[in-house]
PDB file of C-alpha atoms and ligand atoms in Angstrom:
ATOM      1  CA  MET P 749      14.871  76.119  34.839  1.00  0.00           C
ATOM      2  CA  SER P 750      13.634  72.461  34.261  1.00  0.00           C
ATOM      3  CA  SER P 751       9.895  73.789  34.613  1.00  0.00           C
ATOM      4  CA  GLN P 752      10.308  75.118  31.306  1.00  0.00           C
ATOM      5  CA  LEU P 753       8.764  73.065  28.505  1.00  0.00           C
ATOM      6  CA  GLN P 754      10.957  73.964  25.261  1.00  0.00           C
ATOM      7  CA  GLY P 755      10.694  71.380  22.783  1.00  0.00           C
ATOM      8  CA  LYS P 756       7.846  69.792  24.144  1.00  0.00           C
ATOM      9  CA  CYS P 757       4.493  69.061  22.308  1.00  0.00           C
ATOM     10  CA  ALA P 758       1.295  68.980  24.454  1.00  0.00           C
ATOM     11  CA  ILE P 759      -2.264  67.726  24.080  1.00  0.00           C
ATOM     12  CA  VAL P 760      -4.523  69.911  26.579  1.00  0.00           C
ATOM     13  CA  THR P 761      -8.419  68.833  26.294  1.00  0.00           C
ATOM     14  CA  GLY P 762     -11.209  71.198  26.619  1.00  0.00           C
ATOM     15  CA  ALA P 763      -8.920  73.969  26.445  1.00  0.00           C
ATOM     16  CA  GLY P 764     -11.352  76.498  24.905  1.00  0.00           C
ATOM     17  CA  ARG P 765     -12.047  77.947  28.045  1.00  0.00           C
ATOM     18  CA  GLY P 766     -11.999  77.562  31.395  1.00  0.00           C
ATOM     19  CA  ILE P 767      -9.110  75.792  33.791  1.00  0.00           C
ATOM     20  CA  GLY P 768      -7.995  73.879  30.274  1.00  0.00           C
ATOM     21  CA  ARG P 769      -7.733  77.528  28.479  1.00  0.00           C
ATOM     22  CA  GLY P 770      -5.104  78.544  31.763  1.00  0.00           C
ATOM     23  CA  ILE P 771      -3.541  75.076  31.389  1.00  0.00           C
ATOM     24  CA  ALA P 772      -2.615  75.553  27.698  1.00  0.00           C
ATOM     25  CA  LEU P 773      -1.589  79.098  27.884  1.00  0.00           C
ATOM     26  CA  GLU P 774       0.671  78.186  30.885  1.00  0.00           C
ATOM     27  CA  LEU P 775       2.503  75.917  28.887  1.00  0.00           C
ATOM     28  CA  ALA P 776       2.841  77.594  26.082  1.00  0.00           C
ATOM     29  CA  GLN P 777       4.143  80.729  28.026  1.00  0.00           C
ATOM     30  CA  ARG P 778       6.979  77.769  29.468  1.00  0.00           C
ATOM     31  CA  GLY P 779       8.013  76.909  25.450  1.00  0.00           C
ATOM     32  CA  ALA P 780       5.502  74.078  24.656  1.00  0.00           C
ATOM     33  CA  GLN P 781       3.972  73.828  21.610  1.00  0.00           C
ATOM     34  CA  VAL P 782       0.475  72.846  22.214  1.00  0.00           C
ATOM     35  CA  LEU P 783      -2.570  71.077  20.496  1.00  0.00           C
ATOM     36  CA  VAL P 784      -5.617  72.916  21.633  1.00  0.00           C
ATOM     37  CA  VAL P 785      -8.955  70.466  21.523  1.00  0.00           C
ATOM     38  CA  ASP P 786     -12.328  71.547  22.168  1.00  0.00           C
ATOM     39  CA  MET P 787     -15.895  70.773  21.228  1.00  0.00           C
ATOM     40  CA  ASP P 788     -16.500  74.292  20.241  1.00  0.00           C
ATOM     41  CA  GLY P 789     -13.574  74.543  17.638  1.00  0.00           C
ATOM     42  CA  GLU P 790     -13.888  78.152  17.316  1.00  0.00           C
ATOM     43  CA  ALA P 791     -13.089  78.453  21.118  1.00  0.00           C
ATOM     44  CA  ALA P 792     -10.230  76.138  20.434  1.00  0.00           C
ATOM     45  CA  ALA P 793      -8.599  78.445  17.612  1.00  0.00           C
ATOM     46  CA  ALA P 794      -9.164  81.261  19.770  1.00  0.00           C
ATOM     47  CA  THR P 795      -7.073  79.613  22.568  1.00  0.00           C
ATOM     48  CA  ALA P 796      -4.574  78.228  20.141  1.00  0.00           C
ATOM     49  CA  GLU P 797      -4.120  81.803  18.564  1.00  0.00           C
ATOM     50  CA  GLN P 798      -3.573  83.284  21.890  1.00  0.00           C
ATOM     51  CA  CYS P 799      -0.716  80.607  22.710  1.00  0.00           C
ATOM     52  CA  GLY P 800       0.900  81.313  19.948  1.00  0.00           C
ATOM     53  CA  GLY P 801       4.414  79.478  19.399  1.00  0.00           C
ATOM     54  CA  GLY P 802       3.209  76.819  16.925  1.00  0.00           C
ATOM     55  CA  ALA P 803      -0.253  76.026  18.738  1.00  0.00           C
ATOM     56  CA  SER P 804      -3.051  74.707  16.840  1.00  0.00           C
ATOM     57  CA  GLY P 805      -7.096  74.208  17.520  1.00  0.00           C
ATOM     58  CA  TYR P 806      -9.392  71.426  17.063  1.00  0.00           C
ATOM     59  CA  GLN P 807     -12.781  70.441  17.395  1.00  0.00           C
ATOM     60  CA  LEU P 808     -13.089  67.012  18.707  1.00  0.00           C
ATOM     61  CA  ASP P 809     -16.051  65.273  20.889  1.00  0.00           C
ATOM     62  CA  VAL P 810     -13.410  63.372  23.276  1.00  0.00           C
ATOM     63  CA  SER P 811     -15.901  60.964  24.028  1.00  0.00           C
ATOM     64  CA  ASP P 812     -15.794  59.575  20.651  1.00  0.00           C
ATOM     65  CA  VAL P 813     -13.216  56.599  20.814  1.00  0.00           C
ATOM     66  CA  HIS P 814     -12.987  56.712  16.880  1.00  0.00           C
ATOM     67  CA  ALA P 815     -12.339  60.509  16.923  1.00  0.00           C
ATOM     68  CA  VAL P 816     -10.156  60.612  19.572  1.00  0.00           C
ATOM     69  CA  ASN P 817      -7.994  57.539  17.932  1.00  0.00           C
ATOM     70  CA  GLU P 818      -8.002  59.080  14.714  1.00  0.00           C
ATOM     71  CA  PHE P 819      -7.077  62.617  15.952  1.00  0.00           C
ATOM     72  CA  VAL P 820      -3.979  61.076  18.020  1.00  0.00           C
ATOM     73  CA  ALA P 821      -2.847  59.250  14.823  1.00  0.00           C
ATOM     74  CA  SER P 822      -2.704  62.117  12.719  1.00  0.00           C
ATOM     75  CA  MET P 823      -1.370  64.291  15.701  1.00  0.00           C
ATOM     76  CA  ILE P 824       1.922  61.659  16.453  1.00  0.00           C
ATOM     77  CA  GLU P 825       2.134  61.761  12.171  1.00  0.00           C
ATOM     78  CA  ALA P 826       2.317  65.520  12.171  1.00  0.00           C
ATOM     79  CA  HIS P 827       4.685  66.391  15.162  1.00  0.00           C
ATOM     80  CA  GLY P 828       6.414  62.754  15.534  1.00  0.00           C
ATOM     81  CA  GLN P 829       6.157  62.521  19.679  1.00  0.00           C
ATOM     82  CA  ILE P 830       3.672  63.613  22.131  1.00  0.00           C
ATOM     83  CA  HIS P 831       5.364  64.369  25.264  1.00  0.00           C
ATOM     84  CA  ILE P 832       2.636  66.037  27.535  1.00  0.00           C
ATOM     85  CA  LEU P 833      -1.336  65.163  27.877  1.00  0.00           C
ATOM     86  CA  VAL P 834      -3.975  66.573  29.850  1.00  0.00           C
ATOM     87  CA  ASN P 835      -7.058  65.568  29.659  1.00  0.00           C
ATOM     88  CA  ASN P 836      -9.172  68.152  31.216  1.00  0.00           C
ATOM     89  CA  ALA P 837     -12.465  68.670  29.303  1.00  0.00           C
ATOM     90  CA  GLY P 838     -15.236  67.759  31.549  1.00  0.00           C
ATOM     91  CA  ILE P 839     -18.766  68.264  32.222  1.00  0.00           C
ATOM     92  CA  ASN P 840     -21.114  68.450  35.014  1.00  0.00           C
ATOM     93  CA  ARG P 841     -25.258  67.308  34.907  1.00  0.00           C
ATOM     94  CA  ASP P 842     -26.109  67.583  38.991  1.00  0.00           C
ATOM     95  CA  ALA P 843     -28.979  66.155  40.156  1.00  0.00           C
ATOM     96  CA  MET P 844     -29.646  64.470  43.395  1.00  0.00           C
ATOM     97  CA  LEU P 845     -30.060  60.360  43.148  1.00  0.00           C
ATOM     98  CA  HIS P 846     -33.838  60.165  43.102  1.00  0.00           C
ATOM     99  CA  LYS P 847     -33.892  62.430  40.009  1.00  0.00           C
ATOM    100  CA  MET P 848     -30.634  61.216  38.088  1.00  0.00           C
ATOM    101  CA  THR P 849     -31.719  60.142  34.641  1.00  0.00           C
ATOM    102  CA  ASP P 850     -29.517  57.909  32.744  1.00  0.00           C
ATOM    103  CA  GLU P 851     -28.927  60.590  30.414  1.00  0.00           C
ATOM    104  CA  GLN P 852     -27.169  62.522  32.941  1.00  0.00           C
ATOM    105  CA  TRP P 853     -25.579  59.880  34.201  1.00  0.00           C
ATOM    106  CA  ASP P 854     -24.078  58.276  30.760  1.00  0.00           C
ATOM    107  CA  SER P 855     -23.116  61.888  29.485  1.00  0.00           C
ATOM    108  CA  VAL P 856     -21.101  62.387  32.713  1.00  0.00           C
ATOM    109  CA  LEU P 857     -19.047  59.189  32.447  1.00  0.00           C
ATOM    110  CA  ALA P 858     -18.697  59.082  28.852  1.00  0.00           C
ATOM    111  CA  VAL P 859     -17.165  62.916  28.731  1.00  0.00           C
ATOM    112  CA  ASP P 860     -15.443  62.947  32.121  1.00  0.00           C
ATOM    113  CA  LEU P 861     -14.061  59.324  32.414  1.00  0.00           C
ATOM    114  CA  SER P 862     -14.291  56.976  29.206  1.00  0.00           C
ATOM    115  CA  ALA P 863     -12.588  59.758  27.165  1.00  0.00           C
ATOM    116  CA  VAL P 864      -9.629  60.238  29.841  1.00  0.00           C
ATOM    117  CA  PHE P 865      -8.994  56.677  29.192  1.00  0.00           C
ATOM    118  CA  TYR P 866      -9.308  56.833  25.433  1.00  0.00           C
ATOM    119  CA  PHE P 867      -6.999  59.730  25.022  1.00  0.00           C
ATOM    120  CA  CYS P 868      -4.578  58.023  27.991  1.00  0.00           C
ATOM    121  CA  ARG P 869      -4.783  54.985  26.068  1.00  0.00           C
ATOM    122  CA  ALA P 870      -3.625  55.993  22.220  1.00  0.00           C
ATOM    123  CA  VAL P 871      -0.783  58.820  23.927  1.00  0.00           C
ATOM    124  CA  GLY P 872       0.087  56.154  26.580  1.00  0.00           C
ATOM    125  CA  THR P 873       0.833  53.295  23.697  1.00  0.00           C
ATOM    126  CA  HIS P 874       2.807  56.170  22.227  1.00  0.00           C
ATOM    127  CA  MET P 875       4.886  57.442  25.309  1.00  0.00           C
ATOM    128  CA  ARG P 876       5.728  54.207  26.191  1.00  0.00           C
ATOM    129  CA  GLU P 877       7.121  52.841  23.021  1.00  0.00           C
ATOM    130  CA  HIS P 878       9.196  56.573  22.927  1.00  0.00           C
ATOM    131  CA  SER P 879       9.954  56.142  26.912  1.00  0.00           C
ATOM    132  CA  TYR P 880       9.137  59.483  27.942  1.00  0.00           C
ATOM    133  CA  GLY P 881       5.660  61.003  28.613  1.00  0.00           C
ATOM    134  CA  ARG P 882       3.609  63.093  31.381  1.00  0.00           C
ATOM    135  CA  ILE P 883       0.106  62.513  31.938  1.00  0.00           C
ATOM    136  CA  VAL P 884      -1.645  65.011  33.677  1.00  0.00           C
ATOM    137  CA  ASN P 885      -5.776  64.111  34.766  1.00  0.00           C
ATOM    138  CA  ILE P 886      -8.042  66.536  35.950  1.00  0.00           C
ATOM    139  CA  ALA P 887     -10.355  65.068  38.554  1.00  0.00           C
ATOM    140  CA  SER P 888     -12.347  67.075  41.327  1.00  0.00           C
ATOM    141  CA  ALA P 889     -12.360  67.575  44.819  1.00  0.00           C
ATOM    142  CA  SER P 890     -15.763  66.000  44.490  1.00  0.00           C
ATOM    143  CA  TRP P 891     -14.422  62.807  43.860  1.00  0.00           C
ATOM    144  CA  MET P 892     -14.342  62.021  47.532  1.00  0.00           C
ATOM    145  CA  GLY P 893     -18.347  61.902  47.096  1.00  0.00           C
ATOM    146  CA  ASN P 894     -20.326  65.063  46.866  1.00  0.00           C
ATOM    147  CA  ILE P 895     -24.383  65.525  46.933  1.00  0.00           C
ATOM    148  CA  GLY P 896     -25.998  65.683  44.122  1.00  0.00           C
ATOM    149  CA  GLN P 897     -23.034  64.683  42.420  1.00  0.00           C
ATOM    150  CA  THR P 898     -23.031  60.715  41.948  1.00  0.00           C
ATOM    151  CA  ASN P 899     -22.579  61.059  38.295  1.00  0.00           C
ATOM    152  CA  TYR P 900     -19.246  63.179  38.683  1.00  0.00           C
ATOM    153  CA  ALA P 901     -18.084  61.998  41.453  1.00  0.00           C
ATOM    154  CA  ALA P 902     -17.937  58.489  40.428  1.00  0.00           C
ATOM    155  CA  ALA P 903     -16.571  59.436  37.184  1.00  0.00           C
ATOM    156  CA  LYS P 904     -13.456  61.590  38.729  1.00  0.00           C
ATOM    157  CA  GLY P 905     -12.946  58.840  41.055  1.00  0.00           C
ATOM    158  CA  GLY P 906     -12.172  56.935  38.177  1.00  0.00           C
ATOM    159  CA  VAL P 907      -9.761  59.079  36.968  1.00  0.00           C
ATOM    160  CA  VAL P 908      -8.156  58.626  39.987  1.00  0.00           C
ATOM    161  CA  SER P 909      -7.957  55.145  39.960  1.00  0.00           C
ATOM    162  CA  LEU P 910      -6.975  54.996  36.297  1.00  0.00           C
ATOM    163  CA  THR P 911      -4.176  57.875  36.878  1.00  0.00           C
ATOM    164  CA  ARG P 912      -2.542  55.667  39.973  1.00  0.00           C
ATOM    165  CA  SER P 913      -3.122  52.367  37.923  1.00  0.00           C
ATOM    166  CA  ILE P 914      -1.473  53.874  34.531  1.00  0.00           C
ATOM    167  CA  ALA P 915       1.208  55.833  36.691  1.00  0.00           C
ATOM    168  CA  LYS P 916       2.203  51.906  38.164  1.00  0.00           C
ATOM    169  CA  GLU P 917       1.713  50.350  34.618  1.00  0.00           C
ATOM    170  CA  LEU P 918       4.109  52.859  32.979  1.00  0.00           C
ATOM    171  CA  ALA P 919       6.913  54.059  35.590  1.00  0.00           C
ATOM    172  CA  PHE P 920       9.263  51.929  34.068  1.00  0.00           C
ATOM    173  CA  LYS P 921       9.033  53.453  30.394  1.00  0.00           C
ATOM    174  CA  ASN P 922       9.686  56.685  32.018  1.00  0.00           C
ATOM    175  CA  VAL P 923       5.850  58.390  31.887  1.00  0.00           C
ATOM    176  CA  THR P 924       4.404  59.631  34.633  1.00  0.00           C
ATOM    177  CA  ALA P 925       0.813  60.251  35.645  1.00  0.00           C
ATOM    178  CA  ASN P 926      -0.967  62.705  37.775  1.00  0.00           C
ATOM    179  CA  ALA P 927      -3.982  63.400  38.997  1.00  0.00           C
ATOM    180  CA  VAL P 928      -4.711  67.290  39.650  1.00  0.00           C
ATOM    181  CA  CYS P 929      -8.397  67.797  41.942  1.00  0.00           C
ATOM    182  CA  PRO P 930      -9.444  71.210  41.548  1.00  0.00           C
ATOM    183  CA  GLY P 931     -11.330  72.823  44.426  1.00  0.00           C
ATOM    184  CA  PHE P 932     -13.634  75.779  43.435  1.00  0.00           C
ATOM    185  CA  ILE P 933     -12.195  77.821  40.649  1.00  0.00           C
ATOM    186  CA  GLU P 934     -13.624  80.662  38.582  1.00  0.00           C
ATOM    187  CA  THR P 935     -15.254  79.217  35.299  1.00  0.00           C
ATOM    188  CA  GLU P 936     -18.393  79.421  33.679  1.00  0.00           C
ATOM    189  CA  MET P 937     -19.355  75.728  35.073  1.00  0.00           C
ATOM    190  CA  THR P 938     -18.642  77.503  38.719  1.00  0.00           C
ATOM    191  CA  LEU P 939     -20.474  80.792  37.618  1.00  0.00           C
ATOM    192  CA  SER P 940     -23.476  79.045  36.596  1.00  0.00           C
ATOM    193  CA  MET P 941     -24.332  78.125  40.239  1.00  0.00           C
ATOM    194  CA  PRO P 942     -26.976  79.063  42.314  1.00  0.00           C
ATOM    195  CA  GLU P 943     -25.462  82.446  44.605  1.00  0.00           C
ATOM    196  CA  GLU P 944     -25.866  80.657  47.799  1.00  0.00           C
ATOM    197  CA  ALA P 945     -24.452  77.437  47.121  1.00  0.00           C
ATOM    198  CA  PHE P 946     -21.531  79.791  45.278  1.00  0.00           C
ATOM    199  CA  ASN P 947     -21.383  81.804  49.050  1.00  0.00           C
ATOM    200  CA  ALA P 948     -21.524  78.410  50.670  1.00  0.00           C
ATOM    201  CA  MET P 949     -18.502  76.886  49.046  1.00  0.00           C
ATOM    202  CA  LEU P 950     -16.592  79.971  49.367  1.00  0.00           C
ATOM    203  CA  ALA P 951     -17.171  80.396  53.462  1.00  0.00           C
ATOM    204  CA  LYS P 952     -15.272  76.762  53.400  1.00  0.00           C
ATOM    205  CA  ILE P 953     -11.951  78.106  51.726  1.00  0.00           C
ATOM    206  CA  PRO P 954      -9.309  78.703  54.363  1.00  0.00           C
ATOM    207  CA  LEU P 955      -7.547  80.924  51.746  1.00  0.00           C
ATOM    208  CA  ARG P 956     -10.908  83.079  51.627  1.00  0.00           C
ATOM    209  CA  ARG P 957     -11.004  83.712  47.689  1.00  0.00           C
ATOM    210  CA  ILE P 958     -12.026  81.559  44.796  1.00  0.00           C
ATOM    211  CA  GLY P 959      -9.261  79.680  42.600  1.00  0.00           C
ATOM    212  CA  HIS P 960      -8.198  80.620  39.074  1.00  0.00           C
ATOM    213  CA  PRO P 961      -7.821  79.042  36.189  1.00  0.00           C
ATOM    214  CA  GLU P 962      -4.053  79.888  36.514  1.00  0.00           C
ATOM    215  CA  ASP P 963      -3.521  78.522  39.879  1.00  0.00           C
ATOM    216  CA  VAL P 964      -4.538  75.027  38.583  1.00  0.00           C
ATOM    217  CA  ALA P 965      -2.694  75.802  35.662  1.00  0.00           C
ATOM    218  CA  ARG P 966       0.986  75.995  37.374  1.00  0.00           C
ATOM    219  CA  VAL P 967       0.521  73.180  39.068  1.00  0.00           C
ATOM    220  CA  VAL P 968       0.122  71.050  35.606  1.00  0.00           C
ATOM    221  CA  ALA P 969       2.879  73.071  34.335  1.00  0.00           C
ATOM    222  CA  PHE P 970       5.192  71.941  37.248  1.00  0.00           C
ATOM    223  CA  LEU P 971       3.790  68.277  36.851  1.00  0.00           C
ATOM    224  CA  SER P 972       4.233  68.502  33.192  1.00  0.00           C
ATOM    225  CA  SER P 973       7.672  69.377  33.325  1.00  0.00           C
ATOM    226  CA  ASP P 974      11.331  67.635  34.328  1.00  0.00           C
ATOM    227  CA  ASP P 975      11.192  69.354  37.679  1.00  0.00           C
ATOM    228  CA  ALA P 976       8.377  67.065  38.660  1.00  0.00           C
ATOM    229  CA  ALA P 977      10.236  63.493  36.821  1.00  0.00           C
ATOM    230  CA  TYR P 978      10.065  61.915  39.837  1.00  0.00           C
ATOM    231  CA  VAL P 979       6.233  62.212  40.750  1.00  0.00           C
ATOM    232  CA  THR P 980       3.929  59.981  39.761  1.00  0.00           C
ATOM    233  CA  GLY P 981       0.510  58.201  41.144  1.00  0.00           C
ATOM    234  CA  GLU P 982       0.303  61.400  43.034  1.00  0.00           C
ATOM    235  CA  VAL P 983      -3.374  62.984  43.514  1.00  0.00           C
ATOM    236  CA  LEU P 984      -2.759  67.048  44.439  1.00  0.00           C
ATOM    237  CA  THR P 985      -5.521  68.813  45.372  1.00  0.00           C
ATOM    238  CA  VAL P 986      -5.637  72.643  44.253  1.00  0.00           C
ATOM    239  CA  GLY P 987      -8.321  73.777  46.390  1.00  0.00           C
ATOM    240  CA  GLY P 988      -7.390  77.200  48.881  1.00  0.00           C
ATOM    241  CA  GLY P 989      -7.043  74.399  51.500  1.00  0.00           C
ATOM    242  CA  PHE P 990     -10.468  74.064  51.920  1.00  0.00           C
ATOM    243  CA  ARG P 991     -10.195  70.338  52.991  1.00  0.00           C
ATOM    244  CA  LEU P 992      -7.997  71.183  56.303  1.00  0.00           C
TER     245      LEU P 992
HETATM  246  P1  NAI X1886     -15.525  74.960  31.676  1.00  0.00           P
HETATM  247  O1  NAI X1886     -17.211  73.777  31.629  1.00  0.00           O
HETATM  248  O2  NAI X1886     -15.506  75.933  31.739  1.00  0.00           O
HETATM  249  O3  NAI X1886     -14.889  74.123  30.197  1.00  0.00           O
HETATM  250  C1  NAI X1886     -14.818  72.948  29.883  1.00  0.00           C
HETATM  251  C2  NAI X1886     -14.314  72.775  28.515  1.00  0.00           C
HETATM  252  O4  NAI X1886     -14.436  71.733  27.980  1.00  0.00           O
HETATM  253  C3  NAI X1886     -15.401  73.631  27.329  1.00  0.00           C
HETATM  254  O5  NAI X1886     -14.438  74.114  26.748  1.00  0.00           O
HETATM  255  C4  NAI X1886     -15.923  72.249  26.414  1.00  0.00           C
HETATM  256  O6  NAI X1886     -16.380  72.865  25.370  1.00  0.00           O
HETATM  257  C5  NAI X1886     -15.024  71.507  26.705  1.00  0.00           C
HETATM  258  N1  NAI X1886     -15.963  69.989  26.265  1.00  0.00           N
HETATM  259  C6  NAI X1886     -16.827  69.510  27.107  1.00  0.00           C
HETATM  260  N2  NAI X1886     -17.449  68.560  26.833  1.00  0.00           N
HETATM  261  C7  NAI X1886     -16.547  67.906  25.606  1.00  0.00           C
HETATM  262  C8  NAI X1886     -16.169  67.033  25.005  1.00  0.00           C
HETATM  263  N3  NAI X1886     -16.960  66.005  24.932  1.00  0.00           N
HETATM  264  N4  NAI X1886     -15.438  67.024  24.018  1.00  0.00           N
HETATM  265  C9  NAI X1886     -14.586  68.074  24.027  1.00  0.00           C
HETATM  266  N5  NAI X1886     -14.509  68.983  24.702  1.00  0.00           N
HETATM  267  C10 NAI X1886     -15.425  68.959  25.575  1.00  0.00           C
HETATM  268  O7  NAI X1886     -14.691  73.898  32.839  1.00  0.00           O
HETATM  269  P2  NAI X1886     -13.849  74.068  33.940  1.00  0.00           P
HETATM  270  O8  NAI X1886     -14.718  74.937  35.185  1.00  0.00           O
HETATM  271  O9  NAI X1886     -12.780  74.711  33.241  1.00  0.00           O
HETATM  272  O10 NAI X1886     -13.559  72.922  34.258  1.00  0.00           O
HETATM  273  C11 NAI X1886     -12.521  71.695  33.395  1.00  0.00           C
HETATM  274  C12 NAI X1886     -12.082  70.628  34.429  1.00  0.00           C
HETATM  275  O11 NAI X1886     -11.805  71.181  35.594  1.00  0.00           O
HETATM  276  C13 NAI X1886     -13.640  69.909  34.029  1.00  0.00           C
HETATM  277  O12 NAI X1886     -12.982  68.431  34.164  1.00  0.00           O
HETATM  278  C14 NAI X1886     -13.870  69.849  35.411  1.00  0.00           C
HETATM  279  O13 NAI X1886     -14.596  69.244  36.052  1.00  0.00           O
HETATM  280  C15 NAI X1886     -12.804  70.155  36.389  1.00  0.00           C
HETATM  281  N6  NAI X1886     -13.120  71.073  37.514  1.00  0.00           N
HETATM  282  C16 NAI X1886     -13.461  72.191  37.438  1.00  0.00           C
HETATM  283  C17 NAI X1886     -14.054  72.774  39.007  1.00  0.00           C
HETATM  284  C18 NAI X1886     -14.215  74.237  38.661  1.00  0.00           C
HETATM  285  O14 NAI X1886     -14.486  74.657  40.041  1.00  0.00           O
HETATM  286  N7  NAI X1886     -14.340  74.948  37.846  1.00  0.00           N
HETATM  287  C19 NAI X1886     -13.690  72.493  39.911  1.00  0.00           C
HETATM  288  C20 NAI X1886     -13.099  70.657  40.307  1.00  0.00           C
HETATM  289  C21 NAI X1886     -12.952  70.218  38.837  1.00  0.00           C
END
């Protein structure tokens, strides 16, 4: 089965918990060696241990450009080739526009957009040299616009545009880039929502359940595989049909 990932080396950011952990586990289950990145080093190590298959965990702030460049260079040196990059690390700092602080704006743009650029530039340059690569960036259905999320929606909209541009730029080098937009997925990010908002979101989902990290992970694994060799520049929502 070509959706298997034996012999592939993958970086997954924000994989200490939630959707990122689900992605790391799914890629590992399909045979990839996973380099697990998270701000929380212990969580990264725990995910790596669960992955097995030569996985290792690294503490890294993805919004620190120097740290990202150093990390990617050292991983290329250690592993020879990085085949898959999944930019998943993300934060939200929701507030209505009139109450949003500079700090809320800057922190979300730094982690959710600039960091994606840093990793895509560092790993994409390497993939270009090797004429092979699969980049999957985790955006959000909120990229279309959402109340209380001007910062988050702007960052995720930026991720979509960045991904489509990379897809155009690197297609001739056999590097694909796609964006996945999770809808409403059960993680610490969503479980911290007020109950009323949580139930209101649930009511909008035709498939009548909240999504699970594995629902997103299986789609990411497909896009990371050679089954998706002819798919690039796409923006795929994984949301139980809530945009219908
Ligand atoms: P989460 O909050 O459960 O996990 C995020 C992980 O990223 C954590 O382990 C955290 O330590 C790590 N992280 C945060 N800032 C970091 C930094 N500067 N450097 C390195 N690691 C950092 O989040 P969740 O729900 O798993 O979300 C994952 C991705 O999916 C995010 O990009 C989020 O925006 C996106 N998403 C999630 C949805 C959901 O319903 N849960 C819906 C739409 C998008």
